[in-house]
XYZ file of C-alpha atoms in Angstrom:
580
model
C 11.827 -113.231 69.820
C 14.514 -110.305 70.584
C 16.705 -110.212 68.236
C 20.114 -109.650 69.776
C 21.088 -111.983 72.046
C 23.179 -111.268 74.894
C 23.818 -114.647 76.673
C 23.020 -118.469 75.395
C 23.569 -121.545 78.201
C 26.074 -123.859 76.899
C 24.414 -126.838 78.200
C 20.288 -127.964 78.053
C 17.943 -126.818 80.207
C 14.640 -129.264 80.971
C 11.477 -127.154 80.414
C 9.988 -127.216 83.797
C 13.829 -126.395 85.547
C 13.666 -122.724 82.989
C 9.981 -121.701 84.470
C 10.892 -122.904 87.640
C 13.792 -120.325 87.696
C 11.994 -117.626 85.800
C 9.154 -117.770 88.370
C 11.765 -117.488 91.040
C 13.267 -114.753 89.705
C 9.817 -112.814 89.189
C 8.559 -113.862 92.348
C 11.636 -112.940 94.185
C 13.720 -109.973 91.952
C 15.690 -108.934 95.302
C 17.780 -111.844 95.381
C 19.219 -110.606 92.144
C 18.590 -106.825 92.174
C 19.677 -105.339 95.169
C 18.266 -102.049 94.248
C 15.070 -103.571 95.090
C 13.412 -103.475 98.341
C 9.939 -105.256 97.780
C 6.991 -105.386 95.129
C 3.354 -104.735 95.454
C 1.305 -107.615 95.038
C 1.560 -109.602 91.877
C -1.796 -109.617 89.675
C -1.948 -112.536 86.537
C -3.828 -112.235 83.187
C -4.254 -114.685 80.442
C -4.376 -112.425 77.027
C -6.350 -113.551 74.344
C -6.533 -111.116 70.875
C -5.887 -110.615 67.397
C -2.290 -108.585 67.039
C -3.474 -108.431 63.031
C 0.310 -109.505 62.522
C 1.864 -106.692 65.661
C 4.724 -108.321 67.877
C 3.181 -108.017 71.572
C 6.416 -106.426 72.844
C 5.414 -103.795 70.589
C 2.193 -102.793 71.643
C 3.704 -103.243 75.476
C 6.150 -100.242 75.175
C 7.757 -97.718 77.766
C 5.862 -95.101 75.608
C 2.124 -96.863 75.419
C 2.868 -97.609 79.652
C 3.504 -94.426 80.407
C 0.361 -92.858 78.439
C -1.838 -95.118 80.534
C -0.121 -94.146 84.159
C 0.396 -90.653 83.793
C -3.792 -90.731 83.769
C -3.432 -91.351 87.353
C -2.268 -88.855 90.017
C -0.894 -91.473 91.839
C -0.054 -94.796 90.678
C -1.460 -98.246 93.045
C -1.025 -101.948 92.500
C -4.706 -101.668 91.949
C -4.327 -98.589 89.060
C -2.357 -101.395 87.169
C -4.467 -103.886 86.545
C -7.548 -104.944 84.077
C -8.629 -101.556 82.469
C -5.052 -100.601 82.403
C -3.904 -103.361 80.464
C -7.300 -103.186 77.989
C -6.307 -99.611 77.083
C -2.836 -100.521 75.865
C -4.870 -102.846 73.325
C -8.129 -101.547 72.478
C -6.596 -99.171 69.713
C -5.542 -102.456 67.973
C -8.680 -105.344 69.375
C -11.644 -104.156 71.163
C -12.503 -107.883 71.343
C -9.941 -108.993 73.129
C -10.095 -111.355 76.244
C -8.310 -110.274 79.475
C -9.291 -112.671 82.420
C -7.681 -112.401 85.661
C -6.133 -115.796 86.466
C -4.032 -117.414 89.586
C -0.718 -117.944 89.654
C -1.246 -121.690 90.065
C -3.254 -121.292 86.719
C -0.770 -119.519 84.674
C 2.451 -122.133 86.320
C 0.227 -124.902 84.854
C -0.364 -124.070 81.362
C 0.748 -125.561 78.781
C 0.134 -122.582 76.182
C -1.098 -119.201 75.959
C 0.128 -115.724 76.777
C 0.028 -114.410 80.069
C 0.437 -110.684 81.526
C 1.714 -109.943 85.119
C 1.493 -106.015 86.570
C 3.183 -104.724 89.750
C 4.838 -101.927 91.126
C 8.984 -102.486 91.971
C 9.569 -100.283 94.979
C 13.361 -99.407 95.204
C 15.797 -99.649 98.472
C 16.738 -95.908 98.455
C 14.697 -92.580 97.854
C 17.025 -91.714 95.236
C 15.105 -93.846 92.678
C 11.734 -94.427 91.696
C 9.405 -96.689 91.962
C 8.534 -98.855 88.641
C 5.545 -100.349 86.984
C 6.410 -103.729 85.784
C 4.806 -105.465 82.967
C 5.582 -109.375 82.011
C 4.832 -111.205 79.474
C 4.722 -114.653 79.830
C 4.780 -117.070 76.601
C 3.963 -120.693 78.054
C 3.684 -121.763 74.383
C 6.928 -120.373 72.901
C 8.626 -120.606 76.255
C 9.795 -116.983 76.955
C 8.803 -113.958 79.441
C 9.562 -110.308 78.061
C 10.519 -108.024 81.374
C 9.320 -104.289 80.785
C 9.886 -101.675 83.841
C 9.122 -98.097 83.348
C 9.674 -95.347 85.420
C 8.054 -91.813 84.779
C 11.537 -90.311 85.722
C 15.100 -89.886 84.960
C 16.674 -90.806 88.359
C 18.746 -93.659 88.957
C 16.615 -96.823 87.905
C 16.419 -99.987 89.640
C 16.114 -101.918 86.525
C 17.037 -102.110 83.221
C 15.081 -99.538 81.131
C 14.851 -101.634 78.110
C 12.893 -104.556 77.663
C 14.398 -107.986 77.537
C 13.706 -111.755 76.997
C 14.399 -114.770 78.744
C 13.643 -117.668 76.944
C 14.534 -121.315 76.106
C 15.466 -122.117 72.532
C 14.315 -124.954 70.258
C 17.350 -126.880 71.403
C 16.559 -125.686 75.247
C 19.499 -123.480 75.937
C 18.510 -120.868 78.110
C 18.743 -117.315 76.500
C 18.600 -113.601 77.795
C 18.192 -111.154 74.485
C 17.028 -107.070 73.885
C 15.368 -105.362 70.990
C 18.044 -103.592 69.644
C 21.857 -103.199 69.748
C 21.494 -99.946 71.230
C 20.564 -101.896 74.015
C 22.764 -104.294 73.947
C 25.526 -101.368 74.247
C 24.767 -100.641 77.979
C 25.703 -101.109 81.677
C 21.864 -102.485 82.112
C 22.324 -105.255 79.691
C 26.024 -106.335 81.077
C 24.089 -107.055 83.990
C 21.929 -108.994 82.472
C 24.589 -110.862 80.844
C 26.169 -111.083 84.135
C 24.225 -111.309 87.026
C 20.695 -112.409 85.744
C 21.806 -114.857 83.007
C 24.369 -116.954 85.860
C 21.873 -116.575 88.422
C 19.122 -118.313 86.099
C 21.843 -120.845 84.584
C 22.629 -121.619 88.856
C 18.916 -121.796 89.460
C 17.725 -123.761 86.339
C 20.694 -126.537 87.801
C 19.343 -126.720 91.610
C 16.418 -128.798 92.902
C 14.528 -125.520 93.883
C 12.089 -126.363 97.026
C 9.086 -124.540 96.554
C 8.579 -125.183 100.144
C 11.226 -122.369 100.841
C 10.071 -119.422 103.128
C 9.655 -116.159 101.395
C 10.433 -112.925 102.927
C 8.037 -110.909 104.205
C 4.764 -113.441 103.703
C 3.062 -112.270 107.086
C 2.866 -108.816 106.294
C 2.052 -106.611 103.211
C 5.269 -105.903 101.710
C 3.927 -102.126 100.003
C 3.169 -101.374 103.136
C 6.516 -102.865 104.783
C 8.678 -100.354 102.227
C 6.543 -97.363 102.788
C 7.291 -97.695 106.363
C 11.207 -98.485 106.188
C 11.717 -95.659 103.910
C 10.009 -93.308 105.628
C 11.934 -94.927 109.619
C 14.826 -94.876 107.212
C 14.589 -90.808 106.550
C 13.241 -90.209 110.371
C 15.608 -91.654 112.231
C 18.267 -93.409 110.114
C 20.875 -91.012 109.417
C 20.663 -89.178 113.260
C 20.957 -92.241 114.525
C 24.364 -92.769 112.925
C 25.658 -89.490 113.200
C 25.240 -89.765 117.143
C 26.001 -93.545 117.717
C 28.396 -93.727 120.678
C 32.132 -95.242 119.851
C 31.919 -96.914 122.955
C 29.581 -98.504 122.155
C 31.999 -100.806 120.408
C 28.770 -101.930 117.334
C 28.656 -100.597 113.579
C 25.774 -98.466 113.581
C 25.833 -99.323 109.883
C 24.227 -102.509 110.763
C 22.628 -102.091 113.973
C 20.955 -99.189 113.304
C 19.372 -100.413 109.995
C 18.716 -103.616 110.547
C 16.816 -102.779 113.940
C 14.726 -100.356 111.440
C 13.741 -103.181 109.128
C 12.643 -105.147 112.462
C 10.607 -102.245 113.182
C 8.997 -101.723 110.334
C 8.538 -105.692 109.999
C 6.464 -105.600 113.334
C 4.853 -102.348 112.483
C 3.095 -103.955 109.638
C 2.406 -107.167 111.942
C 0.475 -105.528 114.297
C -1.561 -102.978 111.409
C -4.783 -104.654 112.701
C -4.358 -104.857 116.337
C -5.471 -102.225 119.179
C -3.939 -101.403 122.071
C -0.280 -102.905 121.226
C 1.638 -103.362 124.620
C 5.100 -105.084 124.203
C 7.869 -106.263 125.949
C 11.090 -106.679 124.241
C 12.729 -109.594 126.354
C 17.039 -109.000 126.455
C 16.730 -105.539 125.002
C 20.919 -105.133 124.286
C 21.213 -101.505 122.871
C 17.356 -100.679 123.226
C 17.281 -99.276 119.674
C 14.091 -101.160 118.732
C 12.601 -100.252 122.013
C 13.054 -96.475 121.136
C 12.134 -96.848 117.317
C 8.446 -98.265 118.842
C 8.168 -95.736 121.579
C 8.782 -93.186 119.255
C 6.628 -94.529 116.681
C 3.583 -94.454 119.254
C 3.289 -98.206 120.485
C 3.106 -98.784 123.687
C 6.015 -100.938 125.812
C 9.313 -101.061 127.187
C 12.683 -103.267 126.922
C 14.547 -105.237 129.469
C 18.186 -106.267 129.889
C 20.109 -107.666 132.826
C 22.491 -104.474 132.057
C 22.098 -100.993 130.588
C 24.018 -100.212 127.039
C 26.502 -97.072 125.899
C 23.297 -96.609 123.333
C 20.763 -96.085 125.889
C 22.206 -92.461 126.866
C 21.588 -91.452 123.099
C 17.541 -92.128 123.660
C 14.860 -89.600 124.772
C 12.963 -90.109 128.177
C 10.103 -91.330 126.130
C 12.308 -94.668 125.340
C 11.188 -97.125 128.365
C 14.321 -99.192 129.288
C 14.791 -101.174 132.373
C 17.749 -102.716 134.060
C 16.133 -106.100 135.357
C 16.766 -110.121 135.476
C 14.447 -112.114 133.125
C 14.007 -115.971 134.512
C 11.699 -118.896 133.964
C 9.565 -117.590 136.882
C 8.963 -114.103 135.460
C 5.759 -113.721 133.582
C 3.559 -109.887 132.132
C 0.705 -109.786 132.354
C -0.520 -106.714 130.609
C 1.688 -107.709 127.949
C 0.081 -107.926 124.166
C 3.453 -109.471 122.784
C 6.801 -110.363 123.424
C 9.690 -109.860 121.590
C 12.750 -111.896 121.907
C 15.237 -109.994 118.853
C 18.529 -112.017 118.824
C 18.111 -112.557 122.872
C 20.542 -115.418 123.248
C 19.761 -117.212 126.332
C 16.313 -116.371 126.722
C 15.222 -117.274 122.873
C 13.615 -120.735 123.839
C 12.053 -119.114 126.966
C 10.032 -116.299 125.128
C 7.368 -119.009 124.295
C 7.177 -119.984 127.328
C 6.645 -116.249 129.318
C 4.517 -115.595 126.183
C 2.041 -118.201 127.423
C 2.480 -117.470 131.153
C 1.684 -114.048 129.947
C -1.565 -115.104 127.877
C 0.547 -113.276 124.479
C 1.488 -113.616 121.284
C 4.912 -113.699 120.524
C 8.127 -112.774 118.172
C 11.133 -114.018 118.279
C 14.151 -113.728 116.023
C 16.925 -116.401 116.962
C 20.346 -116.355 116.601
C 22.807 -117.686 118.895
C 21.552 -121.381 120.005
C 20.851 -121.357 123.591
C 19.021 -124.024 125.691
C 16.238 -123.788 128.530
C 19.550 -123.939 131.210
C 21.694 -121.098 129.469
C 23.768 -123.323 127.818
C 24.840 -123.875 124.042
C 21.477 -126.005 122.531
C 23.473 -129.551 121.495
C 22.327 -130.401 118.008
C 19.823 -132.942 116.978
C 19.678 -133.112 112.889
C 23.091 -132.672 111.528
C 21.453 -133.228 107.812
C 20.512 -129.713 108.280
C 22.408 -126.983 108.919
C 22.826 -125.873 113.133
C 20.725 -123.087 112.775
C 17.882 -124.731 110.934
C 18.123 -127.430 113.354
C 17.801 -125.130 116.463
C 14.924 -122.891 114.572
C 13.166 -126.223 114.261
C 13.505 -127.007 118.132
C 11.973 -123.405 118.870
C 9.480 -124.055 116.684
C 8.637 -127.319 118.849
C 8.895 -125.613 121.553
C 6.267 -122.720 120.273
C 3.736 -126.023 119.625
C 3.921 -127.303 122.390
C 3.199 -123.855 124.377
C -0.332 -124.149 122.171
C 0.683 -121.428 119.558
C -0.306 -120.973 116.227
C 2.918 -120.761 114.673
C 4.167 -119.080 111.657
C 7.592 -118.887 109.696
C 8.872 -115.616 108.053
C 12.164 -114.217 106.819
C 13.136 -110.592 106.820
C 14.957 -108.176 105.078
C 17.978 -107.010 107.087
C 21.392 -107.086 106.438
C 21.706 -110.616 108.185
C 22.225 -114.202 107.630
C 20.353 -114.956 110.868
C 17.226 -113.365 109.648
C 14.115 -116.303 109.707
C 11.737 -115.553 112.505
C 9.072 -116.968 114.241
C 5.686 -115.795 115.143
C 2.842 -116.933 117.554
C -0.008 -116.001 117.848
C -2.050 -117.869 120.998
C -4.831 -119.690 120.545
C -8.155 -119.740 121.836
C -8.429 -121.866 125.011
C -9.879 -122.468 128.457
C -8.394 -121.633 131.725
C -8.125 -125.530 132.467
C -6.348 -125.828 128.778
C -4.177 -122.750 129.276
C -3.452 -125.089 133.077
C -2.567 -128.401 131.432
C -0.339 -127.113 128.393
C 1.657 -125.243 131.122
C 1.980 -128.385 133.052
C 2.860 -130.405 130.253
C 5.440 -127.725 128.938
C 6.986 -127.768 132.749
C 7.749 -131.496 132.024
C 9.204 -130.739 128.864
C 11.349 -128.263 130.445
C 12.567 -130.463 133.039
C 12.935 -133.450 130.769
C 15.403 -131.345 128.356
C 17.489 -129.924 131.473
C 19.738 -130.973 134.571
C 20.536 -127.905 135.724
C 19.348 -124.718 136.918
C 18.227 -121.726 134.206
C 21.611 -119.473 134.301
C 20.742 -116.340 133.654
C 23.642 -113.804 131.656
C 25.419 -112.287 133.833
C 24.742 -108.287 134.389
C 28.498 -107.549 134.211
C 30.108 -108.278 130.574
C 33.084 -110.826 130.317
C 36.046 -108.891 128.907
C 36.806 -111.164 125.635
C 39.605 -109.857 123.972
C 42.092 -112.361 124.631
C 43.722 -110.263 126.968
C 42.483 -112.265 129.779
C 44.657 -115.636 128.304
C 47.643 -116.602 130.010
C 50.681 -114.816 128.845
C 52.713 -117.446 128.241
C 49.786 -118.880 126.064
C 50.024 -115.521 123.692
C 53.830 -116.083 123.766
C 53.777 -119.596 122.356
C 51.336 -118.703 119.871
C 52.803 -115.361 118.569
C 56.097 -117.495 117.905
C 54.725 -120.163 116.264
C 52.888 -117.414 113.681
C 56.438 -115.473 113.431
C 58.112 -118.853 112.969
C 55.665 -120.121 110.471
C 55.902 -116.615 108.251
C 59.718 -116.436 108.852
C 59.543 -120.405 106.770
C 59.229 -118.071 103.649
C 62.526 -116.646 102.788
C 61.619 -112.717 101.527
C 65.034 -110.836 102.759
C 65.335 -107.335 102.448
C 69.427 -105.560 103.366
C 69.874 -104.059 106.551
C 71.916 -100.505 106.598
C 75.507 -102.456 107.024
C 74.485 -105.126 103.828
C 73.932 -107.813 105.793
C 70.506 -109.770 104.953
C 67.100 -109.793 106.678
C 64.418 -112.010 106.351
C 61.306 -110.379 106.439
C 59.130 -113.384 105.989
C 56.302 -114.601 103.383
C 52.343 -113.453 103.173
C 50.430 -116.579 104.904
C 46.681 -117.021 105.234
C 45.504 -116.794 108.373
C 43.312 -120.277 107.918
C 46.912 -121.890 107.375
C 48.297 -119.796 110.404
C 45.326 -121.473 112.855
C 46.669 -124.911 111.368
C 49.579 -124.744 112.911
C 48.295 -123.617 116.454
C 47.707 -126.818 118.312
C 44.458 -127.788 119.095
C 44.752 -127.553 123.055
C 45.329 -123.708 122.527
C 42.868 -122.856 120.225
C 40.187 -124.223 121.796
C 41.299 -121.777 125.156
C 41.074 -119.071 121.990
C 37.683 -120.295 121.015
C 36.939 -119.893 124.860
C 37.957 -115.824 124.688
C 35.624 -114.973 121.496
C 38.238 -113.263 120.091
C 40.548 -116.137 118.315
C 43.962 -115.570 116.686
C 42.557 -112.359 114.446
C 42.216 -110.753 117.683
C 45.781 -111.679 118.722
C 47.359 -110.861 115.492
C 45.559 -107.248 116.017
C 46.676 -106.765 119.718
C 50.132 -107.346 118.277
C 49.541 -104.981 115.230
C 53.451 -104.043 115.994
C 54.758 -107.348 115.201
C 51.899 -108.472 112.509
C 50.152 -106.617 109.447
C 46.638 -108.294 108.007
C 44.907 -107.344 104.844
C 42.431 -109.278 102.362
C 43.083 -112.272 104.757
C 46.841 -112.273 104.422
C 49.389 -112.249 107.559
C 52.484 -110.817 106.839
C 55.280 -109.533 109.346
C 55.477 -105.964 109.839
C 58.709 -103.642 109.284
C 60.237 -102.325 112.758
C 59.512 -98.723 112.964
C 62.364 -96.497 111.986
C 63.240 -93.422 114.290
C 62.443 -91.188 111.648
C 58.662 -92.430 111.608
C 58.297 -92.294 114.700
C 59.593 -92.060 118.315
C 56.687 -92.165 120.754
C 58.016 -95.835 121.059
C 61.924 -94.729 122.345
C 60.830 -96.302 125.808
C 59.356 -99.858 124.920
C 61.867 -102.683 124.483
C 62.701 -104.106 120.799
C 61.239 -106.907 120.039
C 63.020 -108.044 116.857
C 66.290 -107.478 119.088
C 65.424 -110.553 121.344
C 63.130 -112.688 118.822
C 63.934 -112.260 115.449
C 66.792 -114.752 114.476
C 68.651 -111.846 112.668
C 68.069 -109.442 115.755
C 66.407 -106.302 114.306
C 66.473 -104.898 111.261
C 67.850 -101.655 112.351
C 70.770 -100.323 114.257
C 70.502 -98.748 118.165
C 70.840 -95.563 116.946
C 67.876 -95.906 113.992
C 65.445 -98.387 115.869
C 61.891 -96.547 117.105
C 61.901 -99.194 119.514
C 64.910 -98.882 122.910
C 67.892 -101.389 122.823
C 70.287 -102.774 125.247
């Protein structure tokens, strides 16, 4: 046991709730530490040997680790396995017993130690990548964390070992060796972060049925490839994103890199790769594959801002998708966040005779309008992911569930992969599909339209934006905050009101013609950024601008003449705004 303790649970844990939540923690360390990306695959040992009276921790050390790896040139999840671990005890037991075991083997024990390897690949270049070693004590009920790193850049984890264990009185514990340790920024985040996480964990029912992130691909490979799209492309990409494009490249641009990479390491074993990405939007993925070598093009019903920033070698096309339109030399399709057309890529995918990916977000139906929800003891997107799924079944596909690792909430996809099957099969699951489509719809497929709706609310009736602004000055002006204008008489500037209690006081009738517009009352309060000020999700009124600030507004009319019930703040002569 580690001495110095850094965290105890105040209430009891049940035995099987701690290893449930350690095992989700080792399985899955990204949840917690965002620093990393992935880890190679996971290899399990039971360890049987005389430690002539040794604590194990101490024979696993940063020092002992790093003996054994800097043998190798270049470390590999297979480097780190049997022989490695041997040589760290030899010097003390050459009769020890090292037998490589399952994970199902070592979650079922009752006793014994057990020792997992992998490699911890990190998010950025700027750090390295770690050998992990874990020791897990199903008698004693504790797993010791070591990382080590031959290098002094920025780790990804802590760089001392540490202990999470369950007392004799089952209070869940996180502890290090030494109070050097304990006297760093590593082990107030293990105070912090790890230890609430576990507490949290240790308290839910935790489904082991829960998707994992990348379980279709190899997720070693998967970081090698982002971080090397990431260096390529990443930070050009960025640098030259168009404004008017009106998108973060932030997001867009890494996140379409992730999807990349994700496919990339889908289609490792396949030849001759020929895709169609189905509602392309800004065609980035399209021209990450292209230039990447694989073979395909993207379609939308209009072209993007983005698609001027791409090489000739990027295949875009300007063209309607419908229920009729099939391709045939098509390998897969991709349907990435393509609204209307997400329950439909199934469908082309098995007029097409390919496999498929799609990536939904917005719920659509087969006639272009919003999918009405079935299960409402799930959340609306599980519930529509579900009804793709059906939908992928019923096409004949051997489907398969996987999350990915992008900066998104919306980030579970769905792949399928056809099936072998007769002409005559392929013929009846096409007619039965037809019926399924026609059973679920009344009206016609409506496709997106190729010119985009203006949705700023500027396209709402005037007199709407009138009645709402003055029921958000109203409400603000409710809380008395007066400030003295220049002749000493008082002004009431109004209170700070969250904008959640500002839509409460809109009527229902006129948000719902909001809701209509996309843009809601945020995007009123901001086209009225002279009248309103938000920040950290607070609405206050804003000042009138004083001529000395400003007086590029001498020819508008003052509104705080006409509106406000003390006129404005400021005299004719001071204003930045023109009075009567």
């Amino acid at each position: 046991m580690f001495p110095i303790t850094l965290a105890t649970s105040s209430t009891t844990i049940p035995l099987e709730k701690f290893w449930d939540a350690v095992f989700l923690y080792y399985n899955r360390p990204h949840l917690i530490n965002r620093k990393i990306i992935t880890t190679s695959a996971n290899s399990y040992f039971e360890l049987r040997f005389d430690s002539s009276g040794l604590k194990l921790h101490e024979l696993i050390n940063r020092a002992a680790v790093l003996y054994e790896a800097r043998k190798f040139r270049k470390i590999s999840a297979d480097d780190i396995k049997k022989n490695f671990l041997k040589n760290l005890f030899y010097c003390y037991d050459n009769n020890l017993e090292l037998n490589e075991v399952s994970l199902d083997c070592v979650k079922l024990a009752h006793k014994g130690i057990f020792l997992c390897t992998r490699i911890l690949f990190p998010r950025t270049k700027n750090s390295p990548n770690a050998i992990e070693i874990v020791t897990l004590d199903k008698e004693y009920n504790k797993a010791t964390f070591l990382a080590v790193t031959d290098s002094d850049r920025v780790l990804i984890t802590p760089s001392c070992p540490y202990e999470i264990g369950l007392t004799s009185s089952s209070n869940l514990r996180v502890s290090v060796p030494t109070f050097e340790d304990a006297d760093t920024a590593h082990a107030l985040w293990l105070a912090d972060k790890l230890f609430s996480k576990l507490v949290k964990w240790a308290d839910e029912d935790l489904n082991e049925g829960k998707i994992h992130s990348l379980s279709l691909i190899n997720s070693e490979e998967y970081c090698f490839t982002y971080n090397r799209l990431k260096e390529c492309y990443g930070a050009t990409l960025v640098k030259d994103w168009p404004k008017k494009s009106g998108t973060d490249p932030q997001k867009y641009v890494f996140e379409d890199i992730a999807i990349a990479s994700y496919l990339m390491c889908l289609w490792k074993d396949e030849k001759d790769v020929n895709f169609v990405d189905c509602g392309c939007g800004n065609g980035l993925l399209v021209y990450l594959l292209n230039k990447e070598g694989y073979d395909g093009y993207g379609i939308d019903v209009r072209s993007r801002p983005t698609w001027d920033l791409y090489d000739k070698s990027t295949k875009l096309q300007v063209h309607t998708i419908g229920p009729d339109s099939s391709f045939p030399s098509a390998t897969w399709l991709i349907g990435n966040h393509s609204d209307e057309l997400t329950p439909w890529v199934p469908v082309l995918a098995l007029k097409s005779e390919a496999n498929f990916f799609v990536l939904p977000c917005c719920p659509y139906d087969f006639n272009g309008q919003k999918h009405i929800r079935k299960n409402t003891s799930i959340s609306a997107y599980a519930d529509y992911f579900t009804y793709i799924e059906d939908i992928s079944k019923h096409c004949g596909f051997e489907s398969s569930i996987d999350k990915l690792r992008i900066p998104s909430t919306k980030r579970t996809c769905l792949v399928g992969r056809q099936k072998m099957m007769c002409t005559n099969d392929r013929e009846d699951i096409l007619k039965r599909v037809t019926n399924l489509i026609e059973s679920k719809i009344s009206e016609k497929f409506v496709q997106k339209s190729g010119i985009e709706r203006v949705r700023n609310c500027t396209q709402l009736d005037t007199n709407l934006i009138s009645n709402i602004v003055e029921i958000c000055i109203r409400t603000l002006l409710s809380h008395e905050n007066n400030v003295k204008k220049e002749n000493g008489e008082l002004w009431n500037l109004g209170g700070s009101v969250k904008i959640l209690n500002l839509i409460q006081e809109i009527p229902k009738d006129m948000l719902k013609q909001l809701k209509q517009e996309c843009g809601g009352l945020q995007t009123i309060l901001r086209n009225h950024r002279y009248l309103f000020v938000m920040q950290n999700g607070l609405v206050t009124m804003r000042v009138p601008i004083n001529i000395k600030e400003s007086v590029k507004y001498k020819d508008k009319n003052c509104w705080f003449e006409n509106n406000h019930p003390q006129g404005c703040l400021y005299d004719k002569q001071n204003c930045g705004y023109k009075h009567k």
